Coordinates of C-alpha atoms and ligand atoms in Angstrom, one line a residue:
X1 CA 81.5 -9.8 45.2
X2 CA 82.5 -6.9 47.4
X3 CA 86.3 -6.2 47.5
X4 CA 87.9 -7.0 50.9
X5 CA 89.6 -3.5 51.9
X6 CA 91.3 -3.6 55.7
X7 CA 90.4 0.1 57.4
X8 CA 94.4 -0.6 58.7
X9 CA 95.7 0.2 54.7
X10 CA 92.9 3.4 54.3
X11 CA 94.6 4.9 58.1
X12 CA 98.4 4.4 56.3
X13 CA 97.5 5.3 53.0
X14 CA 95.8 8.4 54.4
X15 CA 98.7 9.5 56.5
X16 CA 101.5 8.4 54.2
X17 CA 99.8 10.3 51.6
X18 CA 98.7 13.3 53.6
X19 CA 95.3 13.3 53.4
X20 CA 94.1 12.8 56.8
X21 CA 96.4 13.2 59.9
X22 CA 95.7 12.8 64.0
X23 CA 95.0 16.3 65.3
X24 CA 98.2 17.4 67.5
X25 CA 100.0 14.9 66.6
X26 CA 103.3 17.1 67.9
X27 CA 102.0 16.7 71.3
X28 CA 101.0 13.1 71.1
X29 CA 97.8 13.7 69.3
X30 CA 94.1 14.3 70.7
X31 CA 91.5 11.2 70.4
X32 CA 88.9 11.1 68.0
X33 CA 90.0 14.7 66.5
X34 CA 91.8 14.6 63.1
X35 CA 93.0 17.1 60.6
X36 CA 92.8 17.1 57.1
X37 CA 95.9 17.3 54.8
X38 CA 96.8 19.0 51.5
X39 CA 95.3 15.7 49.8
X40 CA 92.5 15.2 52.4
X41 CA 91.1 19.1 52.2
X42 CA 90.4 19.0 48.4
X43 CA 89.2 15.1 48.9
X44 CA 86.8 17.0 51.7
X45 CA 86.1 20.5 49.5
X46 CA 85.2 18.3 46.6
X47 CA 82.5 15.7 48.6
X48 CA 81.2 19.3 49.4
X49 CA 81.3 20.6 46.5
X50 CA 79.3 17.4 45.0
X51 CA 77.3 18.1 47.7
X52 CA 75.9 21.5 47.2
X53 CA 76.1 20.9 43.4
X54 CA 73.3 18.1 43.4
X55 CA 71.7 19.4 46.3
X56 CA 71.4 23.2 45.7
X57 CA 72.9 24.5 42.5
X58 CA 70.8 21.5 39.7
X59 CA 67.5 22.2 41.6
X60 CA 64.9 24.7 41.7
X61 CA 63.1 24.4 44.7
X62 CA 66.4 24.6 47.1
X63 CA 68.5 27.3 48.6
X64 CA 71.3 27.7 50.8
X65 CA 72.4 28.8 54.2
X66 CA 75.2 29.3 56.4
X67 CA 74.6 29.6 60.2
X68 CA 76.7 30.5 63.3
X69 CA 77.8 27.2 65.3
X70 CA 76.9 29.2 68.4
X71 CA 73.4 29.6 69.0
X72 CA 71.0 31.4 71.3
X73 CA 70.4 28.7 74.7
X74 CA 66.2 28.5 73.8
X75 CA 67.1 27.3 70.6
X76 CA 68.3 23.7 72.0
X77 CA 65.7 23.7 74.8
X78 CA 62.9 23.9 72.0
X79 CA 64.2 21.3 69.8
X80 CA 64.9 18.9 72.7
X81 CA 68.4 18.7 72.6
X82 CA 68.8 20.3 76.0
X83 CA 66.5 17.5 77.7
X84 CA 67.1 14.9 75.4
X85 CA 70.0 14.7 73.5
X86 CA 72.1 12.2 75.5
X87 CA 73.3 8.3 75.0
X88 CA 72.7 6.0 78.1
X89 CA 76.2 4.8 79.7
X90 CA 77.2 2.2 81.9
X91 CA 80.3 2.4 83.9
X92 CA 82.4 -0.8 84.3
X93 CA 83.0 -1.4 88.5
X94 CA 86.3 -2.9 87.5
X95 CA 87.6 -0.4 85.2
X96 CA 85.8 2.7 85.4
X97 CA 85.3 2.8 81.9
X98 CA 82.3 4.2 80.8
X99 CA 80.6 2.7 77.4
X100 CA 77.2 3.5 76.0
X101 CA 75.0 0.4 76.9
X102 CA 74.1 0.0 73.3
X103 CA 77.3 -0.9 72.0
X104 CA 77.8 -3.5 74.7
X105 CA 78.4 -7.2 73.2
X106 CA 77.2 -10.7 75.0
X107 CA 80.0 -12.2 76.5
X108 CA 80.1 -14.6 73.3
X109 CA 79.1 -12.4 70.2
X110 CA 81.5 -10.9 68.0
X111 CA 80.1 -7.6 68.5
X112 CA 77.1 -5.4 69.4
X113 CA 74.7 -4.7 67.5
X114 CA 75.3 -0.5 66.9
X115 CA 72.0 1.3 65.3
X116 CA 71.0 4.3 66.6
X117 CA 73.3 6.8 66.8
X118 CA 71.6 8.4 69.8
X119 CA 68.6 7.9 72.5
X120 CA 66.2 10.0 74.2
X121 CA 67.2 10.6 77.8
X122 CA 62.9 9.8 78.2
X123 CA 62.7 6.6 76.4
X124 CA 66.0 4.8 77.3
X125 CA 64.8 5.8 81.4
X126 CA 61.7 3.8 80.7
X127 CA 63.6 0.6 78.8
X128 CA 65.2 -2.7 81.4
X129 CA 68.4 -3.1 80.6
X130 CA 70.1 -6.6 81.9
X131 CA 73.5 -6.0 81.5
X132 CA 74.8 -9.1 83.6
X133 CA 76.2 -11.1 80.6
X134 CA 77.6 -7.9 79.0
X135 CA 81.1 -7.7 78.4
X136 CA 83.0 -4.3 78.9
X137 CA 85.5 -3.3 76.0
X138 CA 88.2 -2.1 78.0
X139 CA 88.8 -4.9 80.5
X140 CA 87.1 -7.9 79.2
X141 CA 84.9 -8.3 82.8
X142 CA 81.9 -9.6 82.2
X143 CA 78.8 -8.1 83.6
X144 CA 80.0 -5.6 86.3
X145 CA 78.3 -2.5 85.1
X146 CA 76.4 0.5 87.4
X147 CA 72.6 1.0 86.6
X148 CA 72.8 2.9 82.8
X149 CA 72.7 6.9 83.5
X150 CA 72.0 9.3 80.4
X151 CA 75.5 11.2 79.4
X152 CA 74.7 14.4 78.0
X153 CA 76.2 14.7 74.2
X154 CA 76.2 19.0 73.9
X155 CA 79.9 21.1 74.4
X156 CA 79.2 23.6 76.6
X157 CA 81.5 26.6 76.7
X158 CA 81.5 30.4 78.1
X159 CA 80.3 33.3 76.2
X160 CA 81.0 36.6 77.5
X161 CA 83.8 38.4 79.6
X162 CA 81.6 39.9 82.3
X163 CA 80.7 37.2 85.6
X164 CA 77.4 38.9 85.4
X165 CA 76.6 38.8 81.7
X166 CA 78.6 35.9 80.6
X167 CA 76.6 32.9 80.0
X168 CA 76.8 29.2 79.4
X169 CA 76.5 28.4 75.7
X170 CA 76.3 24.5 73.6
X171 CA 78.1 24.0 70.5
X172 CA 75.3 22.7 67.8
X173 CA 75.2 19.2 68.0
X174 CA 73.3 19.4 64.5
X175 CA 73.2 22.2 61.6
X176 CA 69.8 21.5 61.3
X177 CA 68.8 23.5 63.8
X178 CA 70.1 26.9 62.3
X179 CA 67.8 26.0 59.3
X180 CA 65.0 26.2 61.3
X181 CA 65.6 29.4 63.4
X182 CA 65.6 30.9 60.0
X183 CA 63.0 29.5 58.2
X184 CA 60.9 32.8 58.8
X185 CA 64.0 35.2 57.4
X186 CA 64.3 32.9 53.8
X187 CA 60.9 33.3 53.5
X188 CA 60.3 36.5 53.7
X189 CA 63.7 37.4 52.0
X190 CA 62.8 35.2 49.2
X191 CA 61.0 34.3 46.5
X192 CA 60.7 30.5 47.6
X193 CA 56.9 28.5 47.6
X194 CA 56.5 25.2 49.8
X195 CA 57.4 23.0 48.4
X196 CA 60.9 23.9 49.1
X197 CA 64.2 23.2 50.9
X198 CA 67.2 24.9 53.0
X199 CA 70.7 23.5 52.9
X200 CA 73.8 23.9 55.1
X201 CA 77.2 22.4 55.5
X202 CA 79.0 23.1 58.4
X203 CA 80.6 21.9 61.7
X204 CA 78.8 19.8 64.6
X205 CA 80.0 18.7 67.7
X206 CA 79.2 15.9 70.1
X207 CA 80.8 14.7 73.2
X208 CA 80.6 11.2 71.6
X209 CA 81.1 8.1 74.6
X210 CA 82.5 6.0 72.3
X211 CA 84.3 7.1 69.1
X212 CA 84.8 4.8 66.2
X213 CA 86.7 4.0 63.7
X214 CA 89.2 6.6 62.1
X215 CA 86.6 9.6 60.9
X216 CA 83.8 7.9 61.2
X217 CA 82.6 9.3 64.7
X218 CA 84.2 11.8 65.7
X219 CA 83.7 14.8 68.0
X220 CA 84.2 17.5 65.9
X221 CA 82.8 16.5 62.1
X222 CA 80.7 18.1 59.3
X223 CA 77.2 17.8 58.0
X224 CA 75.2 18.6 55.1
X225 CA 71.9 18.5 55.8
X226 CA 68.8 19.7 53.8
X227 CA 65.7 20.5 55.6
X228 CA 62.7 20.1 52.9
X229 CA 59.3 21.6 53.8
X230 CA 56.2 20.7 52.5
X231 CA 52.7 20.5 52.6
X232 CA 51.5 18.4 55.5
X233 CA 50.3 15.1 53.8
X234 CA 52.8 15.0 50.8
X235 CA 55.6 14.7 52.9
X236 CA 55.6 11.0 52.7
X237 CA 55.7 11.4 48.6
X238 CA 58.8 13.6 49.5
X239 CA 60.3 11.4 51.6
X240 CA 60.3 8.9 49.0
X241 CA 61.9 11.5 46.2
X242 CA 64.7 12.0 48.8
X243 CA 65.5 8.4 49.3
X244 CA 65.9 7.8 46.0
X245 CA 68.0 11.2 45.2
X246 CA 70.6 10.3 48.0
X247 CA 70.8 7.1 47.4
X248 CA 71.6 8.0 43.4
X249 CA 73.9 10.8 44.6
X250 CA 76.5 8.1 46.7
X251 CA 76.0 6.0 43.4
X252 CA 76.6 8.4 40.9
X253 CA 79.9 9.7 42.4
X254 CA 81.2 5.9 42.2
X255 CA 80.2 4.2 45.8
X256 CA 79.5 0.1 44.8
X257 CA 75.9 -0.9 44.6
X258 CA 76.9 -3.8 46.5
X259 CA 78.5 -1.6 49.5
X260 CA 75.0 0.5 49.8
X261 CA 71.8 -0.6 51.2
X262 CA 69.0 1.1 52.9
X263 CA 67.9 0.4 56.9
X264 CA 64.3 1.2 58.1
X265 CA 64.7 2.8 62.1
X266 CA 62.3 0.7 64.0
X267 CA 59.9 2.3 65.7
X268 CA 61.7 2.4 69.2
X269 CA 65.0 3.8 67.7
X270 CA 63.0 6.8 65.8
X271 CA 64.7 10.4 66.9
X272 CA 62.4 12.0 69.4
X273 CA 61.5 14.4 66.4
X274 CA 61.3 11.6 63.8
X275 CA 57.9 9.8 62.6
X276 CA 59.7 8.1 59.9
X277 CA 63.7 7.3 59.6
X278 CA 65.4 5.6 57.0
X279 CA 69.3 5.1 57.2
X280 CA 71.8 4.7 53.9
X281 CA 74.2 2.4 55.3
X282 CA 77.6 1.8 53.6
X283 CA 79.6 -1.5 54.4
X284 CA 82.3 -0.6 56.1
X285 CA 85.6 -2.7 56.5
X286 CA 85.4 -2.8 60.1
X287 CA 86.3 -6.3 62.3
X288 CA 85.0 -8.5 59.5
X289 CA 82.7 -6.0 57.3
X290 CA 80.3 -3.7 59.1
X291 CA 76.9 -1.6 57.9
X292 CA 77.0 1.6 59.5
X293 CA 75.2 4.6 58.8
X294 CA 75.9 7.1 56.3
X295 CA 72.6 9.1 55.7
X296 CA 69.7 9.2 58.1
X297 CA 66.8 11.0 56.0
X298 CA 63.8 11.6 58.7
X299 CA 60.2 13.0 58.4
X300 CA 60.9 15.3 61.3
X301 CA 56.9 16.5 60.8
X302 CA 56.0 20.1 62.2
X303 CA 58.0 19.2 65.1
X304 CA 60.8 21.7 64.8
X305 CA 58.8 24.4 63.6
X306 CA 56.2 24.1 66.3
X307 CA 58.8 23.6 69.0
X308 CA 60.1 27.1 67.6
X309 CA 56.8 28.5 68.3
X310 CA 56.6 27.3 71.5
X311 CA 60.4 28.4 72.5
X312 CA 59.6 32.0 71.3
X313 CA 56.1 32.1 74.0
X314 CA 58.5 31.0 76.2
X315 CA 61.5 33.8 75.6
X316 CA 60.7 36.0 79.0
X317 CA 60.9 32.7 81.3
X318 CA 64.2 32.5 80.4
X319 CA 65.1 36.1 81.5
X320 CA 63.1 35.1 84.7
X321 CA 65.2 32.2 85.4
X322 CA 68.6 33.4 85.4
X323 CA 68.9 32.2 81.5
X324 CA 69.5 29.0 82.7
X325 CA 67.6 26.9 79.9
X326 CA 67.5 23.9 82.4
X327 CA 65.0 26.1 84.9
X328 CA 62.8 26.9 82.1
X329 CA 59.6 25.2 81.0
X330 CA 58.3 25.3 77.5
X331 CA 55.2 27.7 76.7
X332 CA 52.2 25.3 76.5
X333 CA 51.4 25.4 72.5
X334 CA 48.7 28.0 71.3
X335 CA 45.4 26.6 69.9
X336 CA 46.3 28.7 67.0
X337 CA 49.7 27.1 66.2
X338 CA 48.6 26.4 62.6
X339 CA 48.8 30.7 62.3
X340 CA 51.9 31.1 64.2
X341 CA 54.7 32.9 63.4
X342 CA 56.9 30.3 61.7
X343 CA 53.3 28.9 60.0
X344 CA 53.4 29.5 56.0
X345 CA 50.3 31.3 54.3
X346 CA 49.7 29.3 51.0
X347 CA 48.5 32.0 48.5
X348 CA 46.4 29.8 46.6
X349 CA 44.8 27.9 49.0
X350 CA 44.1 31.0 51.3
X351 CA 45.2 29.0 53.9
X352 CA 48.4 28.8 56.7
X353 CA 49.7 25.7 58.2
X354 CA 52.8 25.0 59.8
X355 CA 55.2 22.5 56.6
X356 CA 56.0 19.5 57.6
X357 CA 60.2 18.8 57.1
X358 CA 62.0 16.2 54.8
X359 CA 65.6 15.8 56.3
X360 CA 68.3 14.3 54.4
X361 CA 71.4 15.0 56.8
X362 CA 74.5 13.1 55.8
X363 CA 78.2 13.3 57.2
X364 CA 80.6 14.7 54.9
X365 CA 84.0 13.1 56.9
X366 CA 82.0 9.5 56.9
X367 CA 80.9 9.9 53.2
X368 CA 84.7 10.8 52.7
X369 CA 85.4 7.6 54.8
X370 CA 83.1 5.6 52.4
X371 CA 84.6 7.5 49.1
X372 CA 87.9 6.3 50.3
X373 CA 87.4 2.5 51.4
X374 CA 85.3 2.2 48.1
X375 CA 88.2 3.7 45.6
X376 CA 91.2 1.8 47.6
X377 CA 92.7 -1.1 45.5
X378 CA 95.8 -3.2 45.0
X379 CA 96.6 -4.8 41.8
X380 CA 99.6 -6.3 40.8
X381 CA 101.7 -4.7 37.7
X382 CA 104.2 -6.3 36.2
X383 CA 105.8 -8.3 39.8
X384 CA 105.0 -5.4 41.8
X385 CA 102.0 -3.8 43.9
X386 CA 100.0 -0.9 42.4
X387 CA 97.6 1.1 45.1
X388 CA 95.2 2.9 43.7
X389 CA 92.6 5.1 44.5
X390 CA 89.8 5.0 42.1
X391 CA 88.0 8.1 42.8
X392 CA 85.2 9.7 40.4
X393 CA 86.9 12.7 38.8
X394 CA 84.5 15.1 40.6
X395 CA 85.9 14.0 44.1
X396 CA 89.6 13.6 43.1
X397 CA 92.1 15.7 45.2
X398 CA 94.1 16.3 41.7
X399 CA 92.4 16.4 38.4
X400 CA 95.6 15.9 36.6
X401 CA 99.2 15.5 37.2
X402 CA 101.7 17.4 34.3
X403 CA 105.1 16.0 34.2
X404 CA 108.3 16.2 31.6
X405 CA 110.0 12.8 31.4
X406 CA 113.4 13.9 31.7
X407 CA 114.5 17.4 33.4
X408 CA 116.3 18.9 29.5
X409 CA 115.7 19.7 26.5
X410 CA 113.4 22.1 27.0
X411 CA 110.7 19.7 28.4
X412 CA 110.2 20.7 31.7
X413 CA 109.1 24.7 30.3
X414 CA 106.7 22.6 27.9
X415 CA 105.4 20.9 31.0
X416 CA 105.1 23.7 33.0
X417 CA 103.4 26.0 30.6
X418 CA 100.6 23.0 30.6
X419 CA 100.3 23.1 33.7
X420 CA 99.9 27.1 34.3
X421 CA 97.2 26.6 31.8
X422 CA 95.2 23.6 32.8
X423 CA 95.5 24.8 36.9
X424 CA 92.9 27.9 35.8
X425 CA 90.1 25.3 35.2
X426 CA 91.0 22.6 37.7
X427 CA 93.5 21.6 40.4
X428 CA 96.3 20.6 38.9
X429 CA 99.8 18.8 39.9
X430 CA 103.3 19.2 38.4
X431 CA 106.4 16.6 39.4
X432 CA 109.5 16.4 37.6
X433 CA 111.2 14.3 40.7
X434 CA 112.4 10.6 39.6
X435 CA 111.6 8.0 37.3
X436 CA 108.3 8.9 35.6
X437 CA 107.1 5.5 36.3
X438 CA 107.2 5.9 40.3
X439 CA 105.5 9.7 39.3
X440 CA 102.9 7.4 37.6
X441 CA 102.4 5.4 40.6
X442 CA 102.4 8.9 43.0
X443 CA 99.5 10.1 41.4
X444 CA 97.7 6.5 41.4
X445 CA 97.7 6.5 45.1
X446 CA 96.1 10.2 45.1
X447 CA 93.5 9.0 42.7
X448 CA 94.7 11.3 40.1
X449 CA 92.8 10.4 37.1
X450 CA 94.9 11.6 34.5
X451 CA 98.7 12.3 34.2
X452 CA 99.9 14.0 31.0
X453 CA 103.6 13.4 30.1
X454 CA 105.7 15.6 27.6
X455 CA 108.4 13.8 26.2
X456 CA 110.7 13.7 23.2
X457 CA 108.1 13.1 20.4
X458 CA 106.3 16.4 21.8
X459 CA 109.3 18.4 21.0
X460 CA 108.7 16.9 17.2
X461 CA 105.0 17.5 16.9
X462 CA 103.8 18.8 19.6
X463 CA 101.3 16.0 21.2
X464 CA 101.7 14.4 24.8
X465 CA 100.7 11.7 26.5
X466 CA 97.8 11.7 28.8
X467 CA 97.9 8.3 30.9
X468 CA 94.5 6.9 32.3
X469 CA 94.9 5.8 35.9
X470 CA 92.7 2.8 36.6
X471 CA 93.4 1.3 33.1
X472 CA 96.6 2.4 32.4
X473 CA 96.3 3.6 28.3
X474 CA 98.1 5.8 27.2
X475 CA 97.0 8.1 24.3
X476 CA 98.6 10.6 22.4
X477 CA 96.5 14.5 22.5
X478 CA 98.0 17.6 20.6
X479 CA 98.6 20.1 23.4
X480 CA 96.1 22.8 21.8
X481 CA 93.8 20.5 21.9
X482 CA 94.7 18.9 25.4
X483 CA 92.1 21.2 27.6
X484 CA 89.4 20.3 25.7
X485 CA 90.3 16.6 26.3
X486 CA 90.5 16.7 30.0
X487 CA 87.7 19.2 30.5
X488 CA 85.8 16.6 28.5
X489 CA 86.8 13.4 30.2
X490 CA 86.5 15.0 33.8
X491 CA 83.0 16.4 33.1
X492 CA 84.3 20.1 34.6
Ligands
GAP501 N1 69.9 16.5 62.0 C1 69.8 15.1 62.1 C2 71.0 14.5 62.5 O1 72.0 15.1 63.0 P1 72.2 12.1 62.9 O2 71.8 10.8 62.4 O3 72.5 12.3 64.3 O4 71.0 13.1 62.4 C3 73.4 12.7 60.6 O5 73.4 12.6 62.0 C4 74.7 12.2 60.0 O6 75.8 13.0 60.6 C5 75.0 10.8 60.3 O7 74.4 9.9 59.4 C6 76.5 10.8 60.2 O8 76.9 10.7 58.8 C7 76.9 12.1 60.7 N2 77.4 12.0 62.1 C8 76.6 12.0 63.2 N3 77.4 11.9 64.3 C9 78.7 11.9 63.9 C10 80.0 11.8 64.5 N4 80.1 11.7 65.8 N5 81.1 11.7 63.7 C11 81.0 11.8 62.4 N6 79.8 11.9 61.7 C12 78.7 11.9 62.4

């Protein structure tokens, strides 16, 4: 039975607790743009860190990357994004609201149905749309919409000083496509075979229509995406190996297998690179319980890759037309593309082809959404509340929480000379502020797992107390043996 948690307590907890807070908040804060706090940065670091750790560091056939937000204009026009990458909008006559058509609701229904995070400007041209018993979500008027128009989803800012050099640049809307633009340098700056895989973390950006939820769509969030190549006609025995790897990795660090669940794209909702996409979707408390998307992992094909080869053909156009990416047209391919420059020469076969690409591309602030919703509980101690945050050890903000029980007899130096040891192998906590019971409860609500107490038996044999926090026990460790314990229990 899945635990009812209300998004409402996650949002308090978070702010009361400093993990996440409303970006510029001072001045009255800006929408959809949040900030993480001392809490929320290591909860972030560490989802990361998991990240990379499973991803990159266990494996063999994976290596890493870190790429400039700001890329060259030809780069989006190749992969599509400059043409494509938009959501369709209707504006409400009443209100002048705009909201994408595809999370419009029927008049009646409780809410729409929201899949796809984004549409091709093509394909959502060529779809009817009958909008007439739609409901707009600001005003409540019922089917007074204009006709849907594509909104395009890319930043755009100025790079440059000069009027005559500067030049209008998009913020990545994915990492992915740094990963592809240097495909060709890993290779030949490595030692890697296909099949193989790059990974990046870092920053995206989308003009989103409608945000959602807390973190969960934002306009500014991260990514980690991995972009696997292989041989054409094993990618589909890939795509498999990743579905089953991600889905292990959200398990593994403590998500419910009740909360997780895979989603097939139909074939109308398939990214315009896509020829296969399949979502992890995590049930989210929104309204009354909600999947959303977590993962999308796509068999992008050759599509990137080839695009890539087309975009560099098409380089000088771009200087012809002012280096205005919307003037340009893409180089027809070359009847050699399979010996291109981004192709890959396969030693033992004699043979080049362009890989095909396994994506796995998941959002590190909405996998931190899911990491908190799924560790959030309330159980009652003893006439009173406890909230809790069960968090895996490998994705708690503190490891471990030192405190002395009273601030004298020499307790609190004890304490802190724990602490100035254990904080070398892990991040570490010390409190000597109030009752030690409401210290206890501190530390429950930051998922701490373990809180280690000196008190007056430690001054007789030198053994503390080291307090589990999701069943409460308390056993007693001798301090020179106390590292060893933790280091143990946390896995680090
Ligand atoms: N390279 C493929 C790609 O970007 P996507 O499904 O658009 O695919 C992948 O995004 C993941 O990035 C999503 O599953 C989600 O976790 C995260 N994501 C996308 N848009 C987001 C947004 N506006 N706010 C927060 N996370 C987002």
């Amino acid at each position: 039975m899945a635990k009812i948690t209300k998004l409402d307590d996650i949002v308090s907890l978070c702010k009361r607790r400093g993990f996440i807070f409303q970006s510029s908040e001072i001045y009255g804060g800006l929408a959809s743009c949040y900030d993480y706090g001392p809490l929320g940065v290591e909860l972030k670091n560490n989802v990361k860190r998991a990240w990379w750790k499973n991803v990159v560091q266990m494996r063999d056939d994976v290596v890493g990357l870190d790429c400039s937000i700001l890329m060259h204009p030809m780069v989006w026009k190749a992969s599509g994004h400059a043409d494509k990458f938009a959501d369709l909008i209707a504006e409400c006559k009443k209100c002048n609201v705009r909201t994408r058509v595809d999370h419009l609701a029927e008049k009646d229904a409780e809410h729409a149905e929201e899949h796809t995070e984004h549409v091709a400007i093509d394909s959502v041209q060529a779809a009817a749309h009958d909008l007439s018993r739609k409901l707009c979500p600001s005003c409540g008027t019922v089917g007074r919409f204009t006709e849907p128009m594509p909104f395009k989803l890319m930043f755009e800012t100025q790079m440059g000083a000069n009027v005559d050099d500067s030049m209008t640049m998009q913020l990545r809307p994915e990492t992915a496509q740094g990963i592809f633009a240097n495909f060709r340098n890993v290779l030949d700056t490595t030692r890697v075979k296909i099949p193989f895989g790059i990974a990046q973390i870092g920053k995206s950006f989308r003009n989103e229509v409608t945000t959602k939820a807390f973190i969960f769509r934002t306009r500014e969030f991260e990514q980690a995406e991995l972009e696997f190549f292989c041989e054409p006609g094993t990618d589909e025995q890939w795509f498999e190996h990743w579905k089953e790897a991600r889905f292990n990795w959200y398990l593994d660090l403590g998500i419910s297998k009740e909360n997780l669940r895979f989603r097939e794209h139909d074939p109308d909702e398939l990214a315009h690179y896509a020829k296969g996409c399949v979502d992890v979707e995590y049930l989210f408390p929104f309204g009354s319980g909600d999947w959303q998307e977590l993962e999308g992992i796509a068999n992008r094909t050759d599509y990137d890759l080839r695009q890539h080869q087309r975009g560099m053909r098409t380089l000088n156009r771009w200087f012809e037309n002012g280096r205005d990416v919307n003037r340009v047209t893409l180089a027809d391919e070359a009847e050699d593309y399979q010996s291109g420059p981004l192709s890959y020469f396969n030693d033992e076969q004699k043979r080049r082809y362009i890989p095909y690409v396994i994506e796995p591309s998941a959002g590190i602030d909405r996998s931190a959404l899911a990491f908190l919703v799924d560790a959030y509980d309330e159980e009652e101690v003893r006439g009173e509340t406890r909230n809790l945050l069960r968090f895996n050890p490998a994705i708690a903000p503190i490891k471990a929480a030192v405190f002395p029980l009273v601030k004298k007899d020499g307790m609190p130096e004890i304490a802190r000379n724990i602490y100035d040891d254990l904080k070398k192998y892990f991040n570490c906590f010390y409190d000597e502020k109030g009752a030690v019971g409401r210290r206890y409860r501190r530390q429950d609500e930051a998922g701490t797992p373990f809180c280690i107490t000196v008190d007056g038996q430690t001054l007789e044999d030198k053994t503390v107390t080291v307090r589990q926090r999701d069943s409460m026990e308390q056993v007693r460790v001798s301090t020179d043996q106390l590292k060893g314990h933790l280091r143990e229990k946390l896995d680090m």
